JSON list of N, CA and C in Angstrom, two decimals:
[
{"chain": "A", "resi": 93, "resn": "UNK", "atom": "N", "xyz": [-20.95, -24.49, 1.09]},
{"chain": "A", "resi": 93, "resn": "UNK", "atom": "CA", "xyz": [-19.64, -24.87, 1.58]},
{"chain": "A", "resi": 93, "resn": "UNK", "atom": "C", "xyz": [-18.59, -23.95, 0.96]},
{"chain": "A", "resi": 94, "resn": "UNK", "atom": "N", "xyz": [-17.69, -23.45, 1.78]},
{"chain": "A", "resi": 94, "resn": "UNK", "atom": "CA", "xyz": [-16.68, -22.52, 1.28]},
{"chain": "A", "resi": 94, "resn": "UNK", "atom": "C", "xyz": [-15.50, -23.27, 0.69]},
{"chain": "A", "resi": 95, "resn": "UNK", "atom": "N", "xyz": [-14.90, -22.65, -0.31]},
{"chain": "A", "resi": 95, "resn": "UNK", "atom": "CA", "xyz": [-13.75, -23.23, -0.97]},
{"chain": "A", "resi": 95, "resn": "UNK", "atom": "C", "xyz": [-12.49, -22.94, -0.17]},
{"chain": "A", "resi": 96, "resn": "UNK", "atom": "N", "xyz": [-11.60, -23.88, -0.08]},
{"chain": "A", "resi": 96, "resn": "UNK", "atom": "CA", "xyz": [-10.33, -23.70, 0.63]},
{"chain": "A", "resi": 96, "resn": "UNK", "atom": "C", "xyz": [-9.43, -22.76, -0.17]},
{"chain": "A", "resi": 97, "resn": "UNK", "atom": "N", "xyz": [-8.79, -21.83, 0.51]},
{"chain": "A", "resi": 97, "resn": "UNK", "atom": "CA", "xyz": [-7.86, -20.91, -0.13]},
{"chain": "A", "resi": 97, "resn": "UNK", "atom": "C", "xyz": [-6.47, -21.54, -0.09]},
{"chain": "A", "resi": 98, "resn": "UNK", "atom": "N", "xyz": [-5.82, -21.56, -1.24]},
{"chain": "A", "resi": 98, "resn": "UNK", "atom": "CA", "xyz": [-4.52, -22.22, -1.36]},
{"chain": "A", "resi": 98, "resn": "UNK", "atom": "C", "xyz": [-3.38, -21.19, -1.47]},
{"chain": "A", "resi": 99, "resn": "UNK", "atom": "N", "xyz": [-2.17, -21.65, -1.24]},
{"chain": "A", "resi": 99, "resn": "UNK", "atom": "CA", "xyz": [-0.99, -20.80, -1.44]},
{"chain": "A", "resi": 99, "resn": "UNK", "atom": "C", "xyz": [-0.92, -20.31, -2.87]},
{"chain": "A", "resi": 100, "resn": "UNK", "atom": "N", "xyz": [-1.28, -21.16, -3.80]},
{"chain": "A", "resi": 100, "resn": "UNK", "atom": "CA", "xyz": [-1.24, -20.80, -5.23]},
{"chain": "A", "resi": 100, "resn": "UNK", "atom": "C", "xyz": [-2.19, -19.62, -5.51]},
{"chain": "A", "resi": 101, "resn": "UNK", "atom": "N", "xyz": [-3.36, -19.62, -4.91]},
{"chain": "A", "resi": 101, "resn": "UNK", "atom": "CA", "xyz": [-4.31, -18.52, -5.10]},
{"chain": "A", "resi": 101, "resn": "UNK", "atom": "C", "xyz": [-3.75, -17.22, -4.54]},
{"chain": "A", "resi": 102, "resn": "UNK", "atom": "N", "xyz": [-3.14, -17.27, -3.36]},
{"chain": "A", "resi": 102, "resn": "UNK", "atom": "CA", "xyz": [-2.55, -16.08, -2.76]},
{"chain": "A", "resi": 102, "resn": "UNK", "atom": "C", "xyz": [-1.39, -15.56, -3.60]},
{"chain": "A", "resi": 103, "resn": "UNK", "atom": "N", "xyz": [-0.54, -16.47, -4.07]},
{"chain": "A", "resi": 103, "resn": "UNK", "atom": "CA", "xyz": [0.59, -16.08, -4.91]},
{"chain": "A", "resi": 103, "resn": "UNK", "atom": "C", "xyz": [0.13, -15.47, -6.23]},
{"chain": "A", "resi": 104, "resn": "UNK", "atom": "N", "xyz": [-0.96, -15.99, -6.77]},
{"chain": "A", "resi": 104, "resn": "UNK", "atom": "CA", "xyz": [-1.52, -15.45, -8.01]},
{"chain": "A", "resi": 104, "resn": "UNK", "atom": "C", "xyz": [-2.04, -14.02, -7.80]},
{"chain": "A", "resi": 105, "resn": "UNK", "atom": "N", "xyz": [-2.74, -13.80, -6.71]},
{"chain": "A", "resi": 105, "resn": "UNK", "atom": "CA", "xyz": [-3.22, -12.45, -6.39]},
{"chain": "A", "resi": 105, "resn": "UNK", "atom": "C", "xyz": [-2.05, -11.50, -6.20]},
{"chain": "A", "resi": 106, "resn": "UNK", "atom": "N", "xyz": [-1.00, -11.98, -5.57]},
{"chain": "A", "resi": 106, "resn": "UNK", "atom": "CA", "xyz": [0.19, -11.17, -5.33]},
{"chain": "A", "resi": 106, "resn": "UNK", "atom": "C", "xyz": [0.85, -10.80, -6.67]},
{"chain": "A", "resi": 107, "resn": "UNK", "atom": "N", "xyz": [0.94, -11.74, -7.56]},
{"chain": "A", "resi": 107, "resn": "UNK", "atom": "CA", "xyz": [1.50, -11.48, -8.89]},
{"chain": "A", "resi": 107, "resn": "UNK", "atom": "C", "xyz": [0.68, -10.42, -9.62]},
{"chain": "A", "resi": 108, "resn": "UNK", "atom": "N", "xyz": [-0.63, -10.53, -9.53]},
{"chain": "A", "resi": 108, "resn": "UNK", "atom": "CA", "xyz": [-1.52, -9.55, -10.16]},
{"chain": "A", "resi": 108, "resn": "UNK", "atom": "C", "xyz": [-1.33, -8.17, -9.52]},
{"chain": "A", "resi": 109, "resn": "UNK", "atom": "N", "xyz": [-1.21, -8.13, -8.21]},
{"chain": "A", "resi": 109, "resn": "UNK", "atom": "CA", "xyz": [-1.00, -6.88, -7.49]},
{"chain": "A", "resi": 109, "resn": "UNK", "atom": "C", "xyz": [0.30, -6.21, -7.94]},
{"chain": "A", "resi": 110, "resn": "UNK", "atom": "N", "xyz": [1.36, -6.99, -8.09]},
{"chain": "A", "resi": 110, "resn": "UNK", "atom": "CA", "xyz": [2.62, -6.44, -8.58]},
{"chain": "A", "resi": 110, "resn": "UNK", "atom": "C", "xyz": [2.46, -5.90, -10.00]},
{"chain": "A", "resi": 111, "resn": "UNK", "atom": "N", "xyz": [1.67, -6.56, -10.81]},
{"chain": "A", "resi": 111, "resn": "UNK", "atom": "CA", "xyz": [1.46, -6.13, -12.20]},
{"chain": "A", "resi": 111, "resn": "UNK", "atom": "C", "xyz": [0.71, -4.81, -12.26]},
{"chain": "A", "resi": 112, "resn": "UNK", "atom": "N", "xyz": [-0.40, -4.70, -11.53]},
{"chain": "A", "resi": 112, "resn": "UNK", "atom": "CA", "xyz": [-1.21, -3.48, -11.65]},
{"chain": "A", "resi": 112, "resn": "UNK", "atom": "C", "xyz": [-0.55, -2.28, -10.98]},
{"chain": "A", "resi": 113, "resn": "UNK", "atom": "N", "xyz": [0.36, -2.53, -10.02]},
{"chain": "A", "resi": 113, "resn": "UNK", "atom": "CA", "xyz": [1.06, -1.41, -9.38]},
{"chain": "A", "resi": 113, "resn": "UNK", "atom": "C", "xyz": [2.42, -1.14, -10.02]},
{"chain": "A", "resi": 114, "resn": "UNK", "atom": "N", "xyz": [2.72, -1.90, -11.07]},
{"chain": "A", "resi": 114, "resn": "UNK", "atom": "CA", "xyz": [4.00, -1.78, -11.78]},
{"chain": "A", "resi": 114, "resn": "UNK", "atom": "C", "xyz": [5.19, -1.96, -10.82]},
{"chain": "A", "resi": 115, "resn": "UNK", "atom": "N", "xyz": [5.03, -2.89, -9.90]},
{"chain": "A", "resi": 115, "resn": "UNK", "atom": "CA", "xyz": [6.07, -3.23, -8.93]},
{"chain": "A", "resi": 115, "resn": "UNK", "atom": "C", "xyz": [6.88, -4.41, -9.46]},
{"chain": "A", "resi": 116, "resn": "UNK", "atom": "N", "xyz": [8.11, -4.57, -8.99]},
{"chain": "A", "resi": 116, "resn": "UNK", "atom": "CA", "xyz": [8.91, -5.72, -9.42]},
{"chain": "A", "resi": 116, "resn": "UNK", "atom": "C", "xyz": [8.19, -7.03, -9.07]},
{"chain": "A", "resi": 117, "resn": "UNK", "atom": "N", "xyz": [8.29, -8.01, -9.96]},
{"chain": "A", "resi": 117, "resn": "UNK", "atom": "CA", "xyz": [7.59, -9.27, -9.73]},
{"chain": "A", "resi": 117, "resn": "UNK", "atom": "C", "xyz": [8.39, -10.24, -8.88]},
{"chain": "A", "resi": 118, "resn": "UNK", "atom": "N", "xyz": [9.71, -10.12, -8.89]},
{"chain": "A", "resi": 118, "resn": "UNK", "atom": "CA", "xyz": [10.56, -11.01, -8.08]},
{"chain": "A", "resi": 118, "resn": "UNK", "atom": "C", "xyz": [10.94, -10.30, -6.78]},
{"chain": "A", "resi": 119, "resn": "UNK", "atom": "N", "xyz": [10.84, -10.98, -5.65]},
{"chain": "A", "resi": 119, "resn": "UNK", "atom": "CA", "xyz": [11.20, -10.34, -4.39]},
{"chain": "A", "resi": 119, "resn": "UNK", "atom": "C", "xyz": [12.68, -9.99, -4.28]},
{"chain": "A", "resi": 120, "resn": "UNK", "atom": "N", "xyz": [13.54, -10.81, -4.86]},
{"chain": "A", "resi": 120, "resn": "UNK", "atom": "CA", "xyz": [14.98, -10.62, -4.73]},
{"chain": "A", "resi": 120, "resn": "UNK", "atom": "C", "xyz": [15.66, -10.67, -6.09]},
{"chain": "A", "resi": 121, "resn": "UNK", "atom": "N", "xyz": [16.72, -9.90, -6.25]},
{"chain": "A", "resi": 121, "resn": "UNK", "atom": "CA", "xyz": [17.56, -9.94, -7.45]},
{"chain": "A", "resi": 121, "resn": "UNK", "atom": "C", "xyz": [18.98, -9.60, -7.04]},
{"chain": "A", "resi": 122, "resn": "UNK", "atom": "N", "xyz": [19.94, -10.42, -7.44]},
{"chain": "A", "resi": 122, "resn": "UNK", "atom": "CA", "xyz": [21.35, -10.19, -7.14]},
{"chain": "A", "resi": 122, "resn": "UNK", "atom": "C", "xyz": [21.62, -9.98, -5.65]},
{"chain": "A", "resi": 123, "resn": "UNK", "atom": "N", "xyz": [20.93, -10.73, -4.82]},
{"chain": "A", "resi": 123, "resn": "UNK", "atom": "CA", "xyz": [21.15, -10.65, -3.38]},
{"chain": "A", "resi": 123, "resn": "UNK", "atom": "C", "xyz": [20.55, -9.44, -2.69]},
{"chain": "A", "resi": 124, "resn": "UNK", "atom": "N", "xyz": [19.78, -8.65, -3.43]},
{"chain": "A", "resi": 124, "resn": "UNK", "atom": "CA", "xyz": [19.13, -7.47, -2.86]},
{"chain": "A", "resi": 124, "resn": "UNK", "atom": "C", "xyz": [17.63, -7.56, -3.06]},
{"chain": "A", "resi": 125, "resn": "UNK", "atom": "N", "xyz": [16.91, -7.00, -2.10]},
{"chain": "A", "resi": 125, "resn": "UNK", "atom": "CA", "xyz": [15.45, -6.99, -2.21]},
{"chain": "A", "resi": 125, "resn": "UNK", "atom": "C", "xyz": [15.01, -5.98, -3.26]},
{"chain": "A", "resi": 126, "resn": "UNK", "atom": "N", "xyz": [14.02, -6.34, -4.04]},
{"chain": "A", "resi": 126, "resn": "UNK", "atom": "CA", "xyz": [13.41, -5.42, -5.01]},
{"chain": "A", "resi": 126, "resn": "UNK", "atom": "C", "xyz": [12.41, -4.54, -4.27]},
{"chain": "A", "resi": 127, "resn": "UNK", "atom": "N", "xyz": [12.78, -3.29, -4.04]},
{"chain": "A", "resi": 127, "resn": "UNK", "atom": "CA", "xyz": [11.94, -2.37, -3.29]},
{"chain": "A", "resi": 127, "resn": "UNK", "atom": "C", "xyz": [10.61, -2.19, -4.03]},
{"chain": "A", "resi": 128, "resn": "UNK", "atom": "N", "xyz": [9.52, -2.30, -3.28]},
{"chain": "A", "resi": 128, "resn": "UNK", "atom": "CA", "xyz": [8.18, -2.15, -3.84]},
{"chain": "A", "resi": 128, "resn": "UNK", "atom": "C", "xyz": [7.49, -3.46, -4.13]},
{"chain": "A", "resi": 129, "resn": "UNK", "atom": "N", "xyz": [8.25, -4.57, -4.14]},
{"chain": "A", "resi": 129, "resn": "UNK", "atom": "CA", "xyz": [7.67, -5.87, -4.45]},
{"chain": "A", "resi": 129, "resn": "UNK", "atom": "C", "xyz": [6.72, -6.33, -3.35]},
{"chain": "A", "resi": 130, "resn": "UNK", "atom": "N", "xyz": [5.54, -6.80, -3.76]},
{"chain": "A", "resi": 130, "resn": "UNK", "atom": "CA", "xyz": [4.58, -7.43, -2.85]},
{"chain": "A", "resi": 130, "resn": "UNK", "atom": "C", "xyz": [4.84, -8.94, -2.88]},
{"chain": "A", "resi": 131, "resn": "UNK", "atom": "N", "xyz": [4.81, -9.57, -1.74]},
{"chain": "A", "resi": 131, "resn": "UNK", "atom": "CA", "xyz": [4.95, -11.02, -1.66]},
{"chain": "A", "resi": 131, "resn": "UNK", "atom": "C", "xyz": [4.27, -11.51, -0.38]},
{"chain": "A", "resi": 132, "resn": "UNK", "atom": "N", "xyz": [4.03, -12.80, -0.33]},
{"chain": "A", "resi": 132, "resn": "UNK", "atom": "CA", "xyz": [3.34, -13.40, 0.82]},
{"chain": "A", "resi": 132, "resn": "UNK", "atom": "C", "xyz": [4.37, -13.88, 1.83]},
{"chain": "A", "resi": 133, "resn": "UNK", "atom": "N", "xyz": [4.24, -13.39, 3.06]},
{"chain": "A", "resi": 133, "resn": "UNK", "atom": "CA", "xyz": [5.06, -13.87, 4.16]},
{"chain": "A", "resi": 133, "resn": "UNK", "atom": "C", "xyz": [4.31, -14.98, 4.87]},
{"chain": "A", "resi": 134, "resn": "UNK", "atom": "N", "xyz": [5.04, -16.00, 5.25]},
{"chain": "A", "resi": 134, "resn": "UNK", "atom": "CA", "xyz": [4.43, -17.14, 5.94]},
{"chain": "A", "resi": 134, "resn": "UNK", "atom": "C", "xyz": [5.19, -17.40, 7.24]},
{"chain": "A", "resi": 135, "resn": "UNK", "atom": "N", "xyz": [4.49, -17.38, 8.36]},
{"chain": "A", "resi": 135, "resn": "UNK", "atom": "CA", "xyz": [5.10, -17.67, 9.66]},
{"chain": "A", "resi": 135, "resn": "UNK", "atom": "C", "xyz": [4.00, -17.89, 10.69]},
{"chain": "A", "resi": 136, "resn": "UNK", "atom": "N", "xyz": [4.35, -18.57, 11.75]},
{"chain": "A", "resi": 136, "resn": "UNK", "atom": "CA", "xyz": [3.43, -18.78, 12.88]},
{"chain": "A", "resi": 136, "resn": "UNK", "atom": "C", "xyz": [2.11, -19.43, 12.46]},
{"chain": "A", "resi": 137, "resn": "UNK", "atom": "N", "xyz": [2.14, -20.21, 11.38]},
{"chain": "A", "resi": 137, "resn": "UNK", "atom": "CA", "xyz": [0.94, -20.87, 10.90]},
{"chain": "A", "resi": 137, "resn": "UNK", "atom": "C", "xyz": [-0.01, -19.95, 10.16]},
{"chain": "A", "resi": 138, "resn": "UNK", "atom": "N", "xyz": [0.43, -18.74, 9.85]},
{"chain": "A", "resi": 138, "resn": "UNK", "atom": "CA", "xyz": [-0.42, -17.78, 9.15]},
{"chain": "A", "resi": 138, "resn": "UNK", "atom": "C", "xyz": [0.29, -17.16, 7.96]},
{"chain": "A", "resi": 139, "resn": "UNK", "atom": "N", "xyz": [-0.39, -16.22, 7.33]},
{"chain": "A", "resi": 139, "resn": "UNK", "atom": "CA", "xyz": [0.13, -15.54, 6.14]},
{"chain": "A", "resi": 139, "resn": "UNK", "atom": "C", "xyz": [-0.07, -14.03, 6.28]},
{"chain": "A", "resi": 140, "resn": "UNK", "atom": "N", "xyz": [0.75, -13.27, 5.57]},
{"chain": "A", "resi": 140, "resn": "UNK", "atom": "CA", "xyz": [0.67, -11.82, 5.63]},
{"chain": "A", "resi": 140, "resn": "UNK", "atom": "C", "xyz": [1.17, -11.25, 4.30]},
{"chain": "A", "resi": 141, "resn": "UNK", "atom": "N", "xyz": [0.55, -10.19, 3.82]},
{"chain": "A", "resi": 141, "resn": "UNK", "atom": "CA", "xyz": [1.05, -9.52, 2.63]},
{"chain": "A", "resi": 141, "resn": "UNK", "atom": "C", "xyz": [2.19, -8.60, 3.05]},
{"chain": "A", "resi": 142, "resn": "UNK", "atom": "N", "xyz": [3.36, -8.81, 2.46]},
{"chain": "A", "resi": 142, "resn": "UNK", "atom": "CA", "xyz": [4.53, -7.99, 2.74]},
{"chain": "A", "resi": 142, "resn": "UNK", "atom": "C", "xyz": [4.88, -7.17, 1.51]},
{"chain": "A", "resi": 143, "resn": "UNK", "atom": "N", "xyz": [5.51, -6.02, 1.75]},
{"chain": "A", "resi": 143, "resn": "UNK", "atom": "CA", "xyz": [6.05, -5.20, 0.67]},
{"chain": "A", "resi": 143, "resn": "UNK", "atom": "C", "xyz": [7.45, -4.76, 1.07]},
{"chain": "A", "resi": 144, "resn": "UNK", "atom": "N", "xyz": [8.44, -5.05, 0.20]},
{"chain": "A", "resi": 144, "resn": "UNK", "atom": "CA", "xyz": [9.80, -4.63, 0.50]},
{"chain": "A", "resi": 144, "resn": "UNK", "atom": "C", "xyz": [9.90, -3.12, 0.51]},
{"chain": "A", "resi": 145, "resn": "UNK", "atom": "N", "xyz": [10.56, -2.59, 1.54]},
{"chain": "A", "resi": 145, "resn": "UNK", "atom": "CA", "xyz": [10.71, -1.13, 1.68]},
{"chain": "A", "resi": 145, "resn": "UNK", "atom": "C", "xyz": [12.17, -0.68, 1.58]},
{"chain": "A", "resi": 146, "resn": "UNK", "atom": "N", "xyz": [13.11, -1.64, 1.57]},
{"chain": "A", "resi": 146, "resn": "UNK", "atom": "CA", "xyz": [14.51, -1.27, 1.37]},
{"chain": "A", "resi": 146, "resn": "UNK", "atom": "C", "xyz": [15.26, -2.46, 0.77]},
{"chain": "A", "resi": 147, "resn": "UNK", "atom": "N", "xyz": [16.45, -2.21, 0.28]},
{"chain": "A", "resi": 147, "resn": "UNK", "atom": "CA", "xyz": [17.23, -3.25, -0.39]},
{"chain": "A", "resi": 147, "resn": "UNK", "atom": "C", "xyz": [17.74, -4.33, 0.55]},
{"chain": "A", "resi": 148, "resn": "UNK", "atom": "N", "xyz": [17.73, -4.05, 1.84]},
{"chain": "A", "resi": 148, "resn": "UNK", "atom": "CA", "xyz": [18.17, -5.03, 2.83]},
{"chain": "A", "resi": 148, "resn": "UNK", "atom": "C", "xyz": [17.12, -6.08, 3.14]},
{"chain": "A", "resi": 149, "resn": "UNK", "atom": "N", "xyz": [15.92, -5.91, 2.63]},
{"chain": "A", "resi": 149, "resn": "UNK", "atom": "CA", "xyz": [14.86, -6.90, 2.85]},
{"chain": "A", "resi": 149, "resn": "UNK", "atom": "C", "xyz": [13.82, -6.49, 3.88]},
{"chain": "A", "resi": 150, "resn": "UNK", "atom": "N", "xyz": [13.88, -5.26, 4.37]},
{"chain": "A", "resi": 150, "resn": "UNK", "atom": "CA", "xyz": [12.86, -4.80, 5.31]},
{"chain": "A", "resi": 150, "resn": "UNK", "atom": "C", "xyz": [11.50, -4.75, 4.64]},
{"chain": "A", "resi": 151, "resn": "UNK", "atom": "N", "xyz": [10.47, -5.10, 5.39]},
{"chain": "A", "resi": 151, "resn": "UNK", "atom": "CA", "xyz": [9.12, -5.14, 4.84]},
{"chain": "A", "resi": 151, "resn": "UNK", "atom": "C", "xyz": [8.15, -4.38, 5.73]},
{"chain": "A", "resi": 152, "resn": "UNK", "atom": "N", "xyz": [7.03, -3.99, 5.13]},
{"chain": "A", "resi": 152, "resn": "UNK", "atom": "CA", "xyz": [5.89, -3.54, 5.91]},
{"chain": "A", "resi": 152, "resn": "UNK", "atom": "C", "xyz": [4.69, -4.39, 5.53]},
{"chain": "A", "resi": 153, "resn": "UNK", "atom": "N", "xyz": [3.66, -4.31, 6.31]},
{"chain": "A", "resi": 153, "resn": "UNK", "atom": "CA", "xyz": [2.44, -5.10, 6.08]},
{"chain": "A", "resi": 153, "resn": "UNK", "atom": "C", "xyz": [1.31, -4.13, 5.75]},
{"chain": "A", "resi": 154, "resn": "UNK", "atom": "N", "xyz": [1.07, -3.85, 4.47]},
{"chain": "A", "resi": 154, "resn": "UNK", "atom": "CA", "xyz": [0.10, -2.82, 4.10]},
{"chain": "A", "resi": 154, "resn": "UNK", "atom": "C", "xyz": [-1.36, -3.14, 4.46]},
{"chain": "A", "resi": 155, "resn": "UNK", "atom": "N", "xyz": [-1.69, -4.39, 4.70]},
{"chain": "A", "resi": 155, "resn": "UNK", "atom": "CA", "xyz": [-3.09, -4.73, 4.96]},
{"chain": "A", "resi": 155, "resn": "UNK", "atom": "C", "xyz": [-3.39, -5.09, 6.41]},
{"chain": "A", "resi": 156, "resn": "UNK", "atom": "N", "xyz": [-2.37, -5.34, 7.20]},
{"chain": "A", "resi": 156, "resn": "UNK", "atom": "CA", "xyz": [-2.63, -5.78, 8.57]},
{"chain": "A", "resi": 156, "resn": "UNK", "atom": "C", "xyz": [-1.41, -5.49, 9.42]},
{"chain": "A", "resi": 157, "resn": "UNK", "atom": "N", "xyz": [-1.47, -5.89, 10.65]},
{"chain": "A", "resi": 157, "resn": "UNK", "atom": "CA", "xyz": [-0.34, -5.72, 11.54]},
{"chain": "A", "resi": 157, "resn": "UNK", "atom": "C", "xyz": [0.19, -7.06, 12.03]},
{"chain": "A", "resi": 158, "resn": "UNK", "atom": "N", "xyz": [-0.11, -8.10, 11.29]},
{"chain": "A", "resi": 158, "resn": "UNK", "atom": "CA", "xyz": [0.37, -9.42, 11.68]},
{"chain": "A", "resi": 158, "resn": "UNK", "atom": "C", "xyz": [-0.13, -10.50, 10.75]},
{"chain": "A", "resi": 159, "resn": "UNK", "atom": "N", "xyz": [0.09, -11.71, 11.14]},
{"chain": "A", "resi": 159, "resn": "UNK", "atom": "CA", "xyz": [-0.27, -12.87, 10.33]},
{"chain": "A", "resi": 159, "resn": "UNK", "atom": "C", "xyz": [-1.72, -13.27, 10.60]},
{"chain": "A", "resi": 160, "resn": "UNK", "atom": "N", "xyz": [-2.38, -13.76, 9.55]},
{"chain": "A", "resi": 160, "resn": "UNK", "atom": "CA", "xyz": [-3.78, -14.15, 9.67]},
{"chain": "A", "resi": 160, "resn": "UNK", "atom": "C", "xyz": [-3.99, -15.44, 8.89]},
{"chain": "A", "resi": 161, "resn": "UNK", "atom": "N", "xyz": [-5.23, -15.85, 8.78]},
{"chain": "A", "resi": 161, "resn": "UNK", "atom": "CA", "xyz": [-5.55, -17.05, 8.01]},
{"chain": "A", "resi": 161, "resn": "UNK", "atom": "C", "xyz": [-5.48, -16.72, 6.51]},
{"chain": "A", "resi": 162, "resn": "UNK", "atom": "N", "xyz": [-5.38, -17.76, 5.71]},
{"chain": "A", "resi": 162, "resn": "UNK", "atom": "CA", "xyz": [-5.34, -17.57, 4.25]},
{"chain": "A", "resi": 162, "resn": "UNK", "atom": "C", "xyz": [-6.63, -16.91, 3.76]},
{"chain": "A", "resi": 163, "resn": "UNK", "atom": "N", "xyz": [-7.76, -17.31, 4.30]},
{"chain": "A", "resi": 163, "resn": "UNK", "atom": "CA", "xyz": [-9.04, -16.74, 3.86]},
{"chain": "A", "resi": 163, "resn": "UNK", "atom": "C", "xyz": [-9.11, -15.25, 4.20]},
{"chain": "A", "resi": 164, "resn": "UNK", "atom": "N", "xyz": [-8.71, -14.87, 5.40]},
{"chain": "A", "resi": 164, "resn": "UNK", "atom": "CA", "xyz": [-8.74, -13.46, 5.78]},
{"chain": "A", "resi": 164, "resn": "UNK", "atom": "C", "xyz": [-7.84, -12.63, 4.87]},
{"chain": "A", "resi": 165, "resn": "UNK", "atom": "N", "xyz": [-6.64, -13.14, 4.58]},
{"chain": "A", "resi": 165, "resn": "UNK", "atom": "CA", "xyz": [-5.73, -12.41, 3.70]},
{"chain": "A", "resi": 165, "resn": "UNK", "atom": "C", "xyz": [-6.28, -12.35, 2.28]},
{"chain": "A", "resi": 166, "resn": "UNK", "atom": "N", "xyz": [-6.83, -13.46, 1.80]},
{"chain": "A", "resi": 166, "resn": "UNK", "atom": "CA", "xyz": [-7.40, -13.50, 0.45]},
{"chain": "A", "resi": 166, "resn": "UNK", "atom": "C", "xyz": [-8.50, -12.43, 0.31]},
{"chain": "A", "resi": 167, "resn": "UNK", "atom": "N", "xyz": [-9.40, -12.35, 1.28]},
{"chain": "A", "resi": 167, "resn": "UNK", "atom": "CA", "xyz": [-10.48, -11.37, 1.22]},
{"chain": "A", "resi": 167, "resn": "UNK", "atom": "C", "xyz": [-9.95, -9.94, 1.29]},
{"chain": "A", "resi": 168, "resn": "UNK", "atom": "N", "xyz": [-8.95, -9.71, 2.15]},
{"chain": "A", "resi": 168, "resn": "UNK", "atom": "CA", "xyz": [-8.36, -8.38, 2.26]},
{"chain": "A", "resi": 168, "resn": "UNK", "atom": "C", "xyz": [-7.65, -7.98, 0.97]},
{"chain": "A", "resi": 169, "resn": "UNK", "atom": "N", "xyz": [-6.94, -8.93, 0.36]},
{"chain": "A", "resi": 169, "resn": "UNK", "atom": "CA", "xyz": [-6.25, -8.63, -0.90]},
{"chain": "A", "resi": 169, "resn": "UNK", "atom": "C", "xyz": [-7.23, -8.35, -2.02]},
{"chain": "A", "resi": 170, "resn": "UNK", "atom": "N", "xyz": [-8.33, -9.09, -2.07]},
{"chain": "A", "resi": 170, "resn": "UNK", "atom": "CA", "xyz": [-9.36, -8.84, -3.09]},
{"chain": "A", "resi": 170, "resn": "UNK", "atom": "C", "xyz": [-9.90, -7.42, -2.95]},
{"chain": "A", "resi": 171, "resn": "UNK", "atom": "N", "xyz": [-10.19, -7.00, -1.73]},
{"chain": "A", "resi": 171, "resn": "UNK", "atom": "CA", "xyz": [-10.71, -5.65, -1.50]},
{"chain": "A", "resi": 171, "resn": "UNK", "atom": "C", "xyz": [-9.67, -4.59, -1.86]},
{"chain": "A", "resi": 172, "resn": "UNK", "atom": "N", "xyz": [-8.42, -4.83, -1.48]},
{"chain": "A", "resi": 172, "resn": "UNK", "atom": "CA", "xyz": [-7.33, -3.91, -1.79]},
{"chain": "A", "resi": 172, "resn": "UNK", "atom": "C", "xyz": [-7.16, -3.75, -3.30]},
{"chain": "A", "resi": 173, "resn": "UNK", "atom": "N", "xyz": [-7.19, -4.86, -4.01]},
{"chain": "A", "resi": 173, "resn": "UNK", "atom": "CA", "xyz": [-7.04, -4.83, -5.48]},
{"chain": "A", "resi": 173, "resn": "UNK", "atom": "C", "xyz": [-8.22, -4.10, -6.12]},
{"chain": "A", "resi": 174, "resn": "UNK", "atom": "N", "xyz": [-9.43, -4.37, -5.67]},
{"chain": "A", "resi": 174, "resn": "UNK", "atom": "CA", "xyz": [-10.60, -3.68, -6.22]},
{"chain": "A", "resi": 174, "resn": "UNK", "atom": "C", "xyz": [-10.49, -2.17, -6.01]},
{"chain": "A", "resi": 175, "resn": "UNK", "atom": "N", "xyz": [-10.03, -1.76, -4.84]},
{"chain": "A", "resi": 175, "resn": "UNK", "atom": "CA", "xyz": [-9.83, -0.34, -4.57]},
{"chain": "A", "resi": 175, "resn": "UNK", "atom": "C", "xyz": [-8.79, 0.27, -5.49]},
{"chain": "A", "resi": 176, "resn": "UNK", "atom": "N", "xyz": [-7.70, -0.46, -5.73]},
{"chain": "A", "resi": 176, "resn": "UNK", "atom": "CA", "xyz": [-6.66, 0.03, -6.65]},
{"chain": "A", "resi": 176, "resn": "UNK", "atom": "C", "xyz": [-7.20, 0.14, -8.08]},
{"chain": "A", "resi": 177, "resn": "UNK", "atom": "N", "xyz": [-7.97, -0.85, -8.49]},
{"chain": "A", "resi": 177, "resn": "UNK", "atom": "CA", "xyz": [-8.51, -0.85, -9.86]},
{"chain": "A", "resi": 177, "resn": "UNK", "atom": "C", "xyz": [-9.43, 0.34, -10.09]},
{"chain": "A", "resi": 178, "resn": "UNK", "atom": "N", "xyz": [-10.13, 0.77, -9.09]},
{"chain": "A", "resi": 178, "resn": "UNK", "atom": "CA", "xyz": [-11.02, 1.93, -9.21]},
{"chain": "A", "resi": 178, "resn": "UNK", "atom": "C", "xyz": [-10.20, 3.20, -9.43]},
{"chain": "A", "resi": 179, "resn": "UNK", "atom": "N", "xyz": [-9.05, 3.28, -8.77]},
{"chain": "A", "resi": 179, "resn": "UNK", "atom": "CA", "xyz": [-8.23, 4.49, -8.85]},
{"chain": "A", "resi": 179, "resn": "UNK", "atom": "C", "xyz": [-7.27, 4.50, -10.04]},
{"chain": "A", "resi": 180, "resn": "UNK", "atom": "N", "xyz": [-7.00, 3.34, -10.64]},
{"chain": "A", "resi": 180, "resn": "UNK", "atom": "CA", "xyz": [-6.04, 3.27, -11.75]},
{"chain": "A", "resi": 180, "resn": "UNK", "atom": "C", "xyz": [-6.69, 3.53, -13.09]}
]
């Protein structure tokens, strides 16, 4: 039986990703987006890894082109982090 993936698990992975990439840990500061910050976007009943690309809050999705299930995102983030750890 598979374990349910929670928001807390995704947020924890995101925090770790920000740490190993030396990215800002908070998405926003003083009304401006922290460029480079990874955070979880939630919409349409799904989740997506977002990364701020400008101070206005624009984001890109480095792992996908849209929202997916928590399990799909969790697995993709695990693979992404493992790849980063190999190169760091």
